[in-house]
CSV table of C-alpha atoms in Angstrom, one decimal:
chain,number,residue,atom,x,y,z
M,23,UNK,CA,23.8,-3.5,-39.5
M,24,UNK,CA,24.9,-5.2,-36.3
M,25,UNK,CA,28.0,-3.2,-36.0
M,26,UNK,CA,25.9,-0.1,-36.1
M,27,UNK,CA,23.5,-1.3,-33.4
M,28,UNK,CA,24.2,-4.3,-31.2
M,29,UNK,CA,28.0,-4.1,-31.3
M,30,UNK,CA,28.1,-0.5,-30.3
M,31,UNK,CA,25.5,-0.7,-27.6
M,32,UNK,CA,26.2,1.4,-24.6
M,33,UNK,CA,26.8,-1.1,-21.9
M,34,UNK,CA,28.3,1.1,-19.2
M,35,UNK,CA,26.9,3.8,-16.9
M,36,UNK,CA,28.7,5.3,-13.9
M,37,UNK,CA,26.5,5.6,-10.9
M,38,UNK,CA,29.2,6.0,-8.4
M,39,UNK,CA,30.0,9.6,-9.3
M,40,UNK,CA,28.5,11.8,-6.6
M,41,UNK,CA,27.9,14.6,-9.2
M,42,UNK,CA,25.6,12.2,-11.1
M,43,UNK,CA,23.2,11.8,-8.2
M,44,UNK,CA,19.5,11.6,-8.9
M,45,UNK,CA,18.4,12.2,-5.3
M,46,UNK,CA,20.6,14.4,-3.1
M,47,UNK,CA,19.9,15.7,0.4
M,48,UNK,CA,22.7,17.9,1.7
M,49,UNK,CA,22.6,16.5,5.2
M,50,UNK,CA,21.6,12.9,4.5
M,51,UNK,CA,23.1,11.5,1.4
M,52,UNK,CA,22.5,10.6,-2.3
M,53,UNK,CA,21.1,8.0,-4.6
M,54,UNK,CA,21.9,7.3,-8.3
M,55,UNK,CA,19.9,5.0,-10.5
M,56,UNK,CA,20.7,3.1,-13.7
M,57,UNK,CA,17.6,1.9,-15.4
M,58,UNK,CA,16.4,1.3,-19.0
M,59,UNK,CA,16.0,5.0,-19.5
M,60,UNK,CA,19.5,5.9,-18.7
M,61,UNK,CA,21.1,2.6,-20.0
M,62,UNK,CA,18.8,1.1,-22.7
M,63,UNK,CA,20.4,-2.3,-22.7
M,64,UNK,CA,18.8,-2.9,-19.3
M,65,UNK,CA,15.5,-3.4,-21.1
M,66,UNK,CA,16.9,-6.7,-22.5
M,67,UNK,CA,18.2,-7.7,-19.1
M,68,UNK,CA,15.1,-6.5,-17.2
M,69,UNK,CA,17.4,-5.4,-14.4
M,70,UNK,CA,18.4,-2.1,-12.9
M,71,UNK,CA,20.7,-0.8,-10.2
M,72,UNK,CA,20.7,1.8,-7.4
M,73,UNK,CA,23.9,3.2,-5.8
M,74,UNK,CA,23.4,5.0,-2.5
M,75,UNK,CA,25.3,6.8,0.2
M,76,UNK,CA,23.9,7.6,3.6
M,77,UNK,CA,25.9,10.1,5.7
M,78,UNK,CA,26.5,9.5,9.4
M,79,UNK,CA,23.2,8.8,11.2
M,80,UNK,CA,21.1,9.5,8.1
M,81,UNK,CA,18.0,7.5,7.3
M,82,UNK,CA,16.6,6.1,4.1
M,83,UNK,CA,12.8,6.4,5.0
M,84,UNK,CA,10.7,3.2,5.2
M,85,UNK,CA,9.7,2.2,1.7
M,86,UNK,CA,8.9,-0.8,-0.5
M,87,UNK,CA,10.0,-1.9,-3.9
M,88,UNK,CA,6.9,-1.9,-6.0
M,89,UNK,CA,7.9,-4.1,-8.9
M,90,UNK,CA,11.2,-5.8,-8.1
M,91,UNK,CA,13.2,-7.7,-5.7
M,92,UNK,CA,16.3,-5.9,-4.4
M,93,UNK,CA,19.6,-7.4,-3.6
M,94,UNK,CA,21.7,-5.0,-1.6
M,95,UNK,CA,25.5,-5.3,-1.4
M,96,UNK,CA,27.1,-3.1,1.3
M,97,UNK,CA,30.1,-1.2,-0.2
M,98,UNK,CA,31.3,0.7,2.8
M,99,UNK,CA,30.4,1.4,6.4
M,100,UNK,CA,27.5,0.0,8.4
M,101,UNK,CA,23.8,0.5,8.7
M,102,UNK,CA,20.9,-0.7,10.9
M,103,UNK,CA,18.4,-2.4,8.6
M,104,UNK,CA,14.9,-3.6,9.2
M,105,UNK,CA,12.7,-5.5,6.8
M,106,UNK,CA,9.0,-6.3,7.4
M,107,UNK,CA,6.8,-8.8,5.6
M,108,UNK,CA,3.0,-8.7,4.9
M,109,UNK,CA,2.2,-10.0,8.3
M,110,UNK,CA,4.0,-7.0,9.9
M,111,UNK,CA,6.7,-9.4,11.1
M,112,UNK,CA,10.3,-8.2,11.2
M,113,UNK,CA,12.1,-10.7,8.9
M,114,UNK,CA,15.5,-8.9,9.2
M,115,UNK,CA,16.6,-6.7,12.0
M,116,UNK,CA,20.4,-6.4,12.0
M,117,UNK,CA,23.4,-4.5,11.0
M,118,UNK,CA,24.5,-4.7,7.4
M,119,UNK,CA,28.3,-4.4,7.0
M,120,UNK,CA,30.7,-3.9,4.2
M,121,UNK,CA,30.9,-7.0,2.0
M,122,UNK,CA,27.5,-8.4,3.1
M,123,UNK,CA,24.6,-9.1,0.8
M,124,UNK,CA,20.9,-8.8,1.8
M,125,UNK,CA,17.9,-9.8,-0.3
M,126,UNK,CA,14.8,-7.7,0.1
M,127,UNK,CA,11.8,-9.4,-1.6
M,128,UNK,CA,9.4,-7.3,-3.7
M,129,UNK,CA,6.8,-5.4,-1.6
M,130,UNK,CA,8.5,-6.0,1.7
M,131,UNK,CA,9.0,-2.8,3.6
M,132,UNK,CA,12.5,-1.7,4.5
M,133,UNK,CA,14.3,1.0,6.4
M,134,UNK,CA,18.0,1.8,6.7
M,135,UNK,CA,19.9,4.0,9.1
M,136,UNK,CA,23.6,4.6,8.7
M,137,UNK,CA,25.9,4.2,11.7
M,138,UNK,CA,28.5,6.9,12.6
M,139,UNK,CA,30.8,6.1,9.8
M,140,UNK,CA,28.0,6.3,7.1
M,141,UNK,CA,26.9,3.6,4.8
M,142,UNK,CA,27.2,3.0,1.0
M,143,UNK,CA,25.6,0.3,-1.0
M,144,UNK,CA,24.6,-0.9,-4.4
M,145,UNK,CA,21.2,-2.6,-5.0
M,146,UNK,CA,20.5,-4.8,-7.9
M,147,UNK,CA,16.9,-4.8,-8.8
M,148,UNK,CA,15.0,-7.3,-10.9
M,149,UNK,CA,13.1,-4.9,-13.0
M,150,UNK,CA,14.3,-2.6,-15.8
M,151,UNK,CA,12.5,0.3,-14.2
M,152,UNK,CA,12.4,-0.6,-10.5
M,153,UNK,CA,10.2,1.7,-8.5
M,154,UNK,CA,10.1,2.6,-4.9
M,155,UNK,CA,7.1,3.7,-2.9
M,156,UNK,CA,8.1,5.6,0.3
M,157,UNK,CA,6.0,5.3,3.4
M,158,UNK,CA,7.1,8.7,4.8
M,159,UNK,CA,8.0,12.1,3.4
M,160,UNK,CA,6.8,14.3,0.6
M,161,UNK,CA,6.1,11.6,-2.0
M,162,UNK,CA,4.8,9.0,0.4
M,163,UNK,CA,1.7,6.9,0.4
M,164,UNK,CA,0.8,8.4,3.8
M,165,UNK,CA,1.0,11.9,2.4
M,166,UNK,CA,-1.3,11.0,-0.5
M,167,UNK,CA,-4.0,9.8,1.9
M,168,UNK,CA,-6.8,12.2,3.0
M,169,UNK,CA,-6.2,13.5,6.5
M,170,UNK,CA,-9.4,12.0,7.7
M,171,UNK,CA,-8.8,8.6,6.2
M,172,UNK,CA,-5.5,8.5,8.2
M,173,UNK,CA,-7.2,9.8,11.4
M,174,UNK,CA,-9.9,7.1,11.2
M,175,UNK,CA,-7.5,4.3,10.1
M,176,UNK,CA,-5.2,5.0,13.0
M,177,UNK,CA,-7.8,6.3,15.5
M,178,UNK,CA,-5.9,9.5,16.1
M,179,UNK,CA,-6.9,13.1,16.2
M,180,UNK,CA,-6.7,15.1,13.0
M,181,UNK,CA,-3.8,17.2,14.3
M,182,UNK,CA,-1.7,14.0,14.7
M,183,UNK,CA,-2.7,12.8,11.3
M,184,UNK,CA,-1.6,16.2,9.9
M,185,UNK,CA,1.7,15.9,11.6
M,186,UNK,CA,2.3,12.4,10.1
M,187,UNK,CA,1.4,13.8,6.7
M,188,UNK,CA,3.3,17.1,6.6
M,189,UNK,CA,6.0,17.1,9.3
M,190,UNK,CA,8.6,15.6,6.9
M,191,UNK,CA,9.3,17.7,3.8
M,192,UNK,CA,12.1,15.6,2.4
M,193,UNK,CA,11.2,12.7,0.1
M,194,UNK,CA,13.7,9.9,0.5
M,195,UNK,CA,16.8,10.5,2.6
M,196,UNK,CA,16.5,12.3,5.9
M,197,UNK,CA,18.7,13.4,8.7
M,198,UNK,CA,18.1,11.3,11.8
M,199,UNK,CA,17.8,12.7,15.3
M,200,UNK,CA,21.0,12.5,17.3
M,201,UNK,CA,21.3,9.0,18.9
M,202,UNK,CA,21.4,10.5,22.4
M,203,UNK,CA,17.8,11.7,22.0
M,204,UNK,CA,16.6,8.3,20.8
M,205,UNK,CA,15.3,5.9,23.4
M,206,UNK,CA,17.6,3.0,23.9
M,207,UNK,CA,16.6,-0.3,22.1
G,28,UNK,CA,7.9,-18.5,-10.6
G,29,UNK,CA,5.3,-21.2,-11.3
G,30,UNK,CA,4.4,-21.5,-15.0
G,31,UNK,CA,0.8,-20.5,-15.6
G,32,UNK,CA,-1.5,-23.6,-15.9
G,33,UNK,CA,1.3,-25.7,-14.5
G,34,UNK,CA,-1.0,-27.2,-11.9
G,35,UNK,CA,-3.9,-28.1,-14.1
G,36,UNK,CA,-4.3,-31.8,-13.7
G,37,UNK,CA,-8.0,-31.3,-13.1
G,38,UNK,CA,-10.5,-34.2,-13.6
G,39,UNK,CA,-13.5,-32.3,-12.5
G,40,UNK,CA,-14.4,-28.7,-11.9
G,41,UNK,CA,-16.5,-27.7,-8.9
G,42,UNK,CA,-18.4,-24.5,-8.2
G,43,UNK,CA,-17.0,-23.2,-4.9
G,44,UNK,CA,-18.3,-21.0,-2.0
G,45,UNK,CA,-15.9,-18.9,0.0
G,46,UNK,CA,-14.1,-21.1,2.5
G,47,UNK,CA,-12.9,-18.4,5.0
G,48,UNK,CA,-14.9,-15.6,6.7
G,49,UNK,CA,-13.6,-12.7,8.8
G,50,UNK,CA,-15.9,-10.3,10.5
G,51,UNK,CA,-14.5,-6.8,10.8
G,52,UNK,CA,-15.9,-3.8,12.6
G,53,UNK,CA,-17.7,-2.5,9.6
G,54,UNK,CA,-17.9,-5.4,7.2
G,55,UNK,CA,-17.1,-8.9,6.2
G,56,UNK,CA,-14.2,-10.4,4.3
G,57,UNK,CA,-14.8,-13.8,2.6
G,58,UNK,CA,-12.1,-15.6,0.7
G,59,UNK,CA,-11.8,-18.7,-1.4
G,60,UNK,CA,-9.0,-21.0,-0.5
G,61,UNK,CA,-6.1,-20.0,-2.9
G,62,UNK,CA,-4.6,-23.5,-2.5
G,63,UNK,CA,-7.6,-25.0,-4.2
G,64,UNK,CA,-6.4,-26.8,-7.4
G,65,UNK,CA,-8.6,-24.8,-9.6
G,66,UNK,CA,-7.3,-21.5,-8.4
G,67,UNK,CA,-3.7,-22.8,-8.5
G,68,UNK,CA,-4.3,-23.8,-12.1
G,69,UNK,CA,-5.6,-20.4,-13.1
G,70,UNK,CA,-3.0,-18.6,-10.9
G,71,UNK,CA,-5.5,-16.4,-9.2
G,72,UNK,CA,-6.9,-15.7,-5.7
G,73,UNK,CA,-10.4,-14.3,-5.0
G,74,UNK,CA,-11.8,-12.4,-2.1
G,75,UNK,CA,-15.3,-10.9,-1.5
G,76,UNK,CA,-15.6,-7.9,0.8
G,77,UNK,CA,-18.8,-6.4,2.1
G,78,UNK,CA,-18.3,-2.9,3.4
G,79,UNK,CA,-21.1,-1.5,5.5
G,80,UNK,CA,-22.3,2.1,5.1
G,81,UNK,CA,-19.7,4.5,6.6
G,82,UNK,CA,-17.2,1.6,6.5
G,83,UNK,CA,-13.6,2.2,5.4
G,84,UNK,CA,-11.4,-0.5,3.9
G,85,UNK,CA,-7.9,0.4,5.3
G,86,UNK,CA,-5.1,1.4,2.9
G,87,UNK,CA,-3.2,-1.7,1.5
G,88,UNK,CA,-1.2,-2.9,-1.4
G,89,UNK,CA,-0.7,-6.4,-2.7
G,90,UNK,CA,1.8,-8.5,-4.6
G,91,UNK,CA,-0.4,-9.0,-7.6
G,92,UNK,CA,-2.6,-6.8,-9.8
G,93,UNK,CA,-6.2,-6.8,-8.9
G,94,UNK,CA,-9.5,-6.4,-10.8
G,95,UNK,CA,-12.4,-5.5,-8.5
G,96,UNK,CA,-16.0,-5.7,-9.5
G,97,UNK,CA,-18.6,-3.8,-7.6
G,98,UNK,CA,-21.5,-6.2,-7.2
G,99,UNK,CA,-23.6,-3.6,-5.4
G,100,UNK,CA,-23.4,-0.3,-3.5
G,101,UNK,CA,-21.4,2.8,-4.2
G,102,UNK,CA,-18.5,4.6,-2.7
G,103,UNK,CA,-15.1,6.2,-3.2
G,104,UNK,CA,-11.6,4.9,-3.6
G,105,UNK,CA,-8.2,6.5,-3.4
G,106,UNK,CA,-5.3,5.0,-5.3
G,107,UNK,CA,-1.9,6.2,-4.0
G,108,UNK,CA,0.6,6.3,-6.9
G,109,UNK,CA,4.1,6.9,-5.6
G,110,UNK,CA,5.5,10.3,-6.7
G,111,UNK,CA,2.2,11.6,-8.1
G,112,UNK,CA,1.2,15.0,-6.9
G,113,UNK,CA,-1.6,15.6,-4.4
G,114,UNK,CA,-4.0,17.2,-6.9
G,115,UNK,CA,-7.1,17.4,-4.7
G,116,UNK,CA,-6.5,20.5,-2.5
G,117,UNK,CA,-8.5,22.0,0.3
G,118,UNK,CA,-9.4,25.7,-0.1
G,119,UNK,CA,-9.3,28.1,2.7
G,120,UNK,CA,-13.1,28.2,2.5
G,121,UNK,CA,-13.3,24.4,2.5
G,122,UNK,CA,-11.0,24.2,5.5
G,123,UNK,CA,-13.2,26.5,7.6
G,124,UNK,CA,-16.3,24.6,6.4
G,125,UNK,CA,-14.9,21.2,7.3
G,126,UNK,CA,-13.1,22.1,10.5
G,127,UNK,CA,-14.3,25.3,12.1
G,128,UNK,CA,-12.1,24.6,15.1
G,129,UNK,CA,-8.9,24.8,13.0
G,130,UNK,CA,-9.2,28.2,11.3
G,131,UNK,CA,-5.7,29.3,12.2
G,132,UNK,CA,-3.8,30.3,9.1
G,133,UNK,CA,-0.7,28.5,10.4
G,134,UNK,CA,-2.4,25.2,9.8
G,135,UNK,CA,-1.5,23.2,6.8
G,136,UNK,CA,-4.4,22.8,4.4
G,137,UNK,CA,-5.0,19.2,3.5
G,138,UNK,CA,-4.3,17.9,0.1
G,139,UNK,CA,-4.2,14.3,-1.3
G,140,UNK,CA,-4.2,12.3,-4.5
G,141,UNK,CA,-7.2,11.9,-6.7
G,142,UNK,CA,-10.3,10.2,-5.4
G,143,UNK,CA,-12.5,8.1,-7.7
G,144,UNK,CA,-16.2,7.3,-7.3
G,145,UNK,CA,-17.5,3.9,-7.9
G,146,UNK,CA,-20.9,2.3,-8.2
G,147,UNK,CA,-22.6,-1.0,-8.9
G,148,UNK,CA,-21.3,-2.6,-12.1
G,149,UNK,CA,-17.9,-0.9,-12.1
G,150,UNK,CA,-14.7,-2.7,-12.5
G,151,UNK,CA,-11.7,-1.1,-10.8
G,152,UNK,CA,-8.1,-2.0,-11.6
G,153,UNK,CA,-5.4,-1.8,-8.9
G,154,UNK,CA,-1.8,-2.3,-10.1
G,155,UNK,CA,0.4,-4.6,-8.1
G,156,UNK,CA,2.2,-2.8,-5.3
G,157,UNK,CA,0.1,0.4,-5.5
G,158,UNK,CA,-1.7,1.2,-2.3
G,159,UNK,CA,-5.4,2.0,-2.2
G,160,UNK,CA,-8.4,2.4,0.1
G,161,UNK,CA,-12.2,2.3,-0.3
G,162,UNK,CA,-15.0,3.9,1.6
G,163,UNK,CA,-18.7,3.2,1.5
G,164,UNK,CA,-20.5,6.6,1.3
G,165,UNK,CA,-23.9,5.1,0.4
G,166,UNK,CA,-26.8,3.9,2.4
G,167,UNK,CA,-26.5,0.2,1.4
G,168,UNK,CA,-23.5,-2.2,1.9
G,169,UNK,CA,-20.9,-2.3,-0.8
G,170,UNK,CA,-20.2,-5.8,-2.1
G,171,UNK,CA,-17.0,-6.1,-4.1
G,172,UNK,CA,-15.4,-9.2,-5.6
G,173,UNK,CA,-11.6,-8.9,-6.2
G,174,UNK,CA,-9.5,-11.2,-8.3
G,175,UNK,CA,-5.8,-11.1,-7.7
G,176,UNK,CA,-3.7,-12.4,-10.6
G,177,UNK,CA,-0.9,-14.0,-8.6
G,178,UNK,CA,0.9,-15.4,-11.7
G,179,UNK,CA,1.0,-12.1,-13.4
G,180,UNK,CA,4.5,-10.9,-14.4
G,181,UNK,CA,4.2,-8.0,-12.0
G,182,UNK,CA,4.4,-10.4,-9.1
G,183,UNK,CA,7.9,-11.7,-8.6
G,184,UNK,CA,7.1,-13.3,-5.3
G,185,UNK,CA,5.5,-16.8,-5.0
G,186,UNK,CA,1.9,-17.5,-5.9
G,187,UNK,CA,0.6,-16.8,-2.4
G,188,UNK,CA,-1.7,-13.7,-2.4
G,189,UNK,CA,-0.3,-11.2,0.1
G,190,UNK,CA,-1.9,-7.9,1.3
G,191,UNK,CA,0.4,-5.4,2.9
G,192,UNK,CA,-1.6,-3.0,5.2
G,193,UNK,CA,-0.5,0.6,5.9
G,194,UNK,CA,-2.7,0.9,9.0
G,195,UNK,CA,-4.7,-1.2,11.4
G,196,UNK,CA,-4.2,-4.7,12.7
G,197,UNK,CA,-5.8,-6.9,10.0
G,198,UNK,CA,-6.0,-10.6,9.7
G,199,UNK,CA,-4.6,-12.5,6.7
G,200,UNK,CA,-7.6,-12.7,4.5
G,201,UNK,CA,-6.5,-15.9,2.9
G,202,UNK,CA,-5.7,-17.9,6.0
G,203,UNK,CA,-8.3,-20.0,7.9
G,204,UNK,CA,-9.1,-18.3,11.2
G,205,UNK,CA,-8.0,-21.1,13.5
G,206,UNK,CA,-4.6,-21.0,12.0
G,207,UNK,CA,-4.5,-17.2,12.4
G,208,UNK,CA,-5.3,-17.3,16.0
G,209,UNK,CA,-2.7,-19.9,16.6
G,210,UNK,CA,0.0,-17.9,14.8
G,211,UNK,CA,-1.0,-14.7,16.5
G,212,UNK,CA,-0.6,-16.3,19.8
G,213,UNK,CA,2.8,-17.7,18.8
G,214,UNK,CA,3.9,-14.3,17.5
G,215,UNK,CA,2.8,-12.6,20.7
G,216,UNK,CA,4.9,-15.1,22.7
G,217,UNK,CA,7.9,-14.6,20.5
G,218,UNK,CA,7.5,-10.9,20.7
G,219,UNK,CA,7.4,-10.9,24.5
G,220,UNK,CA,10.4,-13.2,24.7
G,221,UNK,CA,12.4,-10.8,22.5
G,222,UNK,CA,11.3,-7.5,23.9
G,223,UNK,CA,10.3,-8.2,27.5
G,224,UNK,CA,7.0,-7.1,29.0
G,225,UNK,CA,4.4,-5.3,26.9
G,226,UNK,CA,4.7,-1.5,27.6
G,227,UNK,CA,8.4,-1.5,27.4
G,228,UNK,CA,8.4,-2.6,23.8
G,229,UNK,CA,9.7,-0.4,21.0
G,230,UNK,CA,8.2,-2.5,18.2
G,231,UNK,CA,4.5,-3.1,17.6
G,232,UNK,CA,2.8,-6.5,17.7
G,233,UNK,CA,0.3,-5.5,15.1
G,234,UNK,CA,0.0,-6.8,11.5
G,235,UNK,CA,0.6,-3.7,9.4
G,236,UNK,CA,3.9,-2.9,7.7
G,237,UNK,CA,4.8,-0.3,10.3
G,238,UNK,CA,4.5,-2.7,13.2
G,239,UNK,CA,7.7,-4.5,12.2
G,240,UNK,CA,9.8,-1.3,12.5
G,241,UNK,CA,11.2,0.3,15.7
G,242,UNK,CA,9.1,3.2,16.8
G,243,UNK,CA,12.3,5.2,16.8
G,244,UNK,CA,12.9,4.7,13.1
G,245,UNK,CA,9.3,5.8,12.4
G,246,UNK,CA,9.6,8.9,14.7
G,247,UNK,CA,12.7,9.9,12.7
G,248,UNK,CA,11.2,9.2,9.3
G,249,UNK,CA,8.0,11.1,10.0
G,250,UNK,CA,9.7,13.8,12.2
G,251,UNK,CA,7.2,13.2,15.0
G,252,UNK,CA,7.4,12.1,18.6
G,253,UNK,CA,7.7,8.4,19.4
G,254,UNK,CA,4.2,8.2,20.8
G,255,UNK,CA,2.6,9.5,17.6
G,256,UNK,CA,4.9,7.2,15.6
G,257,UNK,CA,3.8,4.2,17.7
G,258,UNK,CA,0.1,4.9,16.7
G,259,UNK,CA,1.1,3.9,13.1
G,260,UNK,CA,1.6,0.4,14.5
G,261,UNK,CA,-2.0,0.1,15.6
G,262,UNK,CA,-1.1,-2.3,18.3
G,263,UNK,CA,-4.3,-2.6,20.2
G,264,UNK,CA,-6.6,-2.1,17.3
G,265,UNK,CA,-9.2,-4.9,17.1
G,266,UNK,CA,-11.3,-3.5,14.3
G,267,UNK,CA,-9.6,-5.6,11.5
G,268,UNK,CA,-9.4,-4.4,7.9
G,269,UNK,CA,-12.8,-2.7,7.5
G,270,UNK,CA,-13.3,0.0,10.1
G,271,UNK,CA,-16.2,2.3,10.9
G,272,UNK,CA,-15.8,6.0,10.4
G,273,UNK,CA,-16.8,7.7,13.6
G,274,UNK,CA,-19.8,10.0,13.7
G,275,UNK,CA,-20.4,11.8,10.4
G,276,UNK,CA,-19.4,10.8,6.9
G,277,UNK,CA,-15.7,10.7,5.9
G,278,UNK,CA,-14.7,14.3,5.0
G,279,UNK,CA,-12.4,14.2,2.0
G,280,UNK,CA,-11.8,16.7,-0.7
G,281,UNK,CA,-13.7,15.7,-3.8
G,282,UNK,CA,-15.6,17.4,-6.6
G,283,UNK,CA,-19.4,17.3,-6.2
G,284,UNK,CA,-22.2,17.5,-8.8
G,285,UNK,CA,-24.0,20.8,-9.1
G,286,UNK,CA,-27.8,20.6,-8.8
G,287,UNK,CA,-28.3,20.6,-12.6
G,288,UNK,CA,-25.7,18.0,-13.2
G,289,UNK,CA,-27.2,15.9,-10.4
G,290,UNK,CA,-30.7,16.1,-12.1
G,291,UNK,CA,-29.2,15.3,-15.5
G,292,UNK,CA,-27.4,12.3,-14.1
G,293,UNK,CA,-30.6,11.0,-12.4
G,294,UNK,CA,-32.5,11.4,-15.7
G,295,UNK,CA,-29.8,9.4,-17.5
G,296,UNK,CA,-29.9,6.7,-14.8
G,297,UNK,CA,-33.7,6.4,-15.2
G,298,UNK,CA,-33.4,6.1,-19.0
G,299,UNK,CA,-30.7,3.5,-18.7
G,300,UNK,CA,-33.0,1.5,-16.3
G,301,UNK,CA,-35.9,1.8,-18.8
G,302,UNK,CA,-33.7,0.6,-21.7
G,303,UNK,CA,-32.4,-2.4,-19.9
G,304,UNK,CA,-35.9,-3.3,-18.8
G,305,UNK,CA,-37.1,-3.2,-22.4
G,306,UNK,CA,-34.1,-5.2,-23.5
G,307,UNK,CA,-34.9,-7.9,-20.9
G,308,UNK,CA,-38.6,-8.0,-22.1
G,309,UNK,CA,-37.4,-8.4,-25.7
G,310,UNK,CA,-35.0,-11.1,-24.8
G,311,UNK,CA,-37.7,-13.0,-22.9
G,312,UNK,CA,-39.9,-12.9,-26.0
G,313,UNK,CA,-37.1,-14.0,-28.4
G,314,UNK,CA,-35.7,-16.6,-26.0
G,315,UNK,CA,-36.5,-19.5,-28.2
G,316,UNK,CA,-34.1,-18.4,-31.0
G,317,UNK,CA,-31.2,-18.3,-28.6
G,318,UNK,CA,-28.6,-21.0,-28.9
């Protein structure tokens, strides 16, 4: 029965095709994922992959990888990337350019912002169903907190807590403010 | 990853007291040294937290799954599963009850993920990487012992227990205090060297995950002004990981008992106490037969 099962296993899944995107924001970019649901052989390998494209000045909101390390290979363009550890220390704060590889350990928080020419990448993740937990936006941990927990935790008025919770309606990819309105670093 | 029981060349086992103690604004965090051979052998780390009434343990996630036992007290906890809907919603009526000053229809009503009640004797499971918070809504301190299974398959980092805070400026619960003060001082120096004088800085010097990002990034991500975004970094917050909720009790959306249900529950509680008392008496009488 091997020829009916193992030998004919589906080993390929195209995640580069924009029309196959799993997450798409018209102004900001797209993300496609291959995991053990879309490509069952990945259950054996216990790996998955994410292919992303950020348009000019777009932002992949701060997030952490819940159950996997992530090794990011830059395919095209440039992005400002920051990675933060459990002590709140910035362990990476640099530009990621085409051809470069960056390892983001499990649970470390990361944010990416594309430069003018946009940014494309592929991430290899060390779990067959790698999951991401966003820190901002509609599906974020901050949004899931009661307003008053946030207000007390940050010592801010409830109005500010509400703004932090609800001002961003997108879930993952967002359009960044024009660079002229951002304070210089 | 270290194989489980890989460091078990133990000649003698010892009962251990916590070796590190941190006093927070509304509680105490005591931890056992995770580098102790016994814990290395078992691949676990243990921490005991005491949360005073009206104390809030700040939202956090860790690199290993945790099992928490409530030694005493009662409270509520929120577990923030990514992508799950906010199923607890404030009604228009509730909104005006909680916040009479904010009755304008244009205001967004609050909603958040499920809240769970806990009391003495409960075990609570927190999956690795899933953020959670706890609040003591009782009259007595909550004492909770948490075990982190650092060699669990869910943890792909090293065996060090790591807590990632989403707010506040907490200390590392598993590092001795002297070492923490030294490292904090060193970090502040590095920070000032990199970013100039305090006040001009973009990035926070706190310890939560937001403090490592530029405030600009956060302002973009949350669609708020830079000043509000900077509050996420909790730079000058000295309350540590358990903070006191100001004034009244924490107002969150949660189902409450009706009067009948409350009475029924109290009756059941009294019956349970009577039963366990009679079990204790019986076991004292039959103690000799025990092996």
